[in-house]
Amino acid sequence: MSSKGEHQTVPLSVLLKRESESEKIENPEILHGQASQSKKGEDFTLLKTECQRAMGDGVATFSVFGLFDGHNGSAAAIYTKENLLNNVLSAIPADLNRDEWVAALPRALVAGFVKTDKDFQAKAKTSGTTVTFVIIDGWVVTVASVGDSRCIFASGEGGIYYLSADHRLECNEEEERITSSGGEVGRLNTGGGTQIGPLRCWPGGLCLSRSIGDMDVGEYIVPVPYVKQVKLSTAGGRLIISSDGVWDVLSAEVALDCCRGMSPDAAAAQIVKEAVHTKGLRDDTTCIVVDILPLEKPSAPLPPPKKAVKGKLKAMFCKKHSEASSQSDKEYMEPDVVEELFEEGSAMLSERFATKYPLCNMFKLFTCAVCQLEMKPGEGISIHAGTSNSVKLRPWDGPFLCSTCQEKKEAMEGKRPSGSRHGSDSD
């Protein structure tokens, strides 16, 4: 607790009360529900609320929620659902305490996404999938996303926060990255110079700049996720994770309003119903609702929403709470804020695995940072090789990649042919 003012001595009774309350609310109660209406059968979900990991002499639990919106078939969505979590956890060293484990998650998520994509490519199947992947550990929520499914959070105080990025070419600034890596971006040409529909990447015609799978498009459609990590206040709140079948129709405010006061199961069903009722069932429409609640408040209804937060993503979060709220009897209560711990969206692995990243020693010297392959001394290739930073680094500065993961990195950056990921000529 930061000190401020001339008399900030905290009475012992308050300390004892705070300690006892922190024990009671160390972990929130997680309630969840899901609903879906299927058009193509390519949406899949992962709901795990009692995942365990070793911590000290005991075990700690965390929850995982994933939404995989497949396209051009369901193979990529199914494979990612079955393998992504294990690939992420394999990239986290053993014997970390809770703070270290949470700090390692963003980097491990990048490694897990890239490994999943690389392994799926080896199966030579051409489907792809969006991924919105949420890990909840205590009051810390970490979200990794590729594609156009989205995750929003409504705090117990009514604020709305956007925890994922939209990787539609129409909505982001990745056209230059794709064209410089060898791709082409444009709308569907119907002949006579007429172009219709959203921006797409050619060959393949995908309207996303990031996904898992999509061998027929090119390596410049990267699996490197946008990652945001936040710490919630103990007031908790509600997460909504939905495919584009919901967000193409409903705003965050409308989605939250239409299910206010409902249980997670009922809320998810109501959001899907509202989306389908508005424009019909044009696409697979899936919704996961997760309530994160203090144990002593198992069913607190959400308050009326505050004014929607606009502007840049970072403006939505309170970085730190350094000022006391008032001199009333609430003086020693924890401020009700959502605190941003981490945010990164670069598509470059050398930036996502930068040595300045917290817990920079999490990568072993002779282990591939992406696929965890054990390598002999001298076999690994620095993640920074060939970058503008490489001249400042020594040959033993990691993290390191195995030869196949280095080839994938170079292909994603347009430095070598995409190999098997290119399919036949585009339509």
Tab-separated table of C-alpha atoms in Angstrom, residues 59 69 127 162 172 174 182 185 190 206-207 210 214 217 234 245 255 276 321 328-329 336 355 359 373 413 417:
chain	number	residue	atom	x	y	z
A	59	VAL	CA	-1.227	-27.543	-6.185
A	69	ASP	CA	-14.295	-20.571	-34.917
A	127	SER	CA	-8.764	-25.479	-42.863
A	162	TYR	CA	-12.005	-5.130	-24.606
A	172	ASN	CA	-6.386	-3.503	-38.544
A	174	GLU	CA	-1.459	-5.340	-41.035
A	182	GLY	CA	4.763	-11.622	-50.247
A	185	VAL	CA	-4.488	-7.759	-50.265
A	190	THR	CA	-16.198	-9.646	-60.035
A	206	LEU	CA	-9.032	-15.059	-46.275
A	207	CYS	CA	-10.290	-11.828	-44.700
A	210	ARG	CA	-3.951	-13.918	-38.235
A	214	ASP	CA	-4.883	-21.834	-43.459
A	217	VAL	CA	-3.144	-18.798	-47.893
A	234	THR	CA	-12.350	-8.132	-6.058
A	245	GLY	CA	-21.737	-14.471	-35.481
A	255	ALA	CA	-24.847	-8.030	-25.518
A	276	VAL	CA	-29.814	-14.827	-34.503
A	321	HIS	CA	-3.813	2.889	-8.289
A	328	SER	CA	-14.101	8.143	4.858
A	329	ASP	CA	-14.407	4.768	6.524
A	336	ASP	CA	-12.286	-0.983	-7.661
A	355	THR	CA	15.079	-10.639	-23.586
A	359	LEU	CA	11.091	-13.481	-16.417
A	373	LEU	CA	12.775	-29.491	-28.573
A	413	GLU	CA	8.466	-12.726	-42.014
A	417	PRO	CA	9.155	-19.370	-49.464
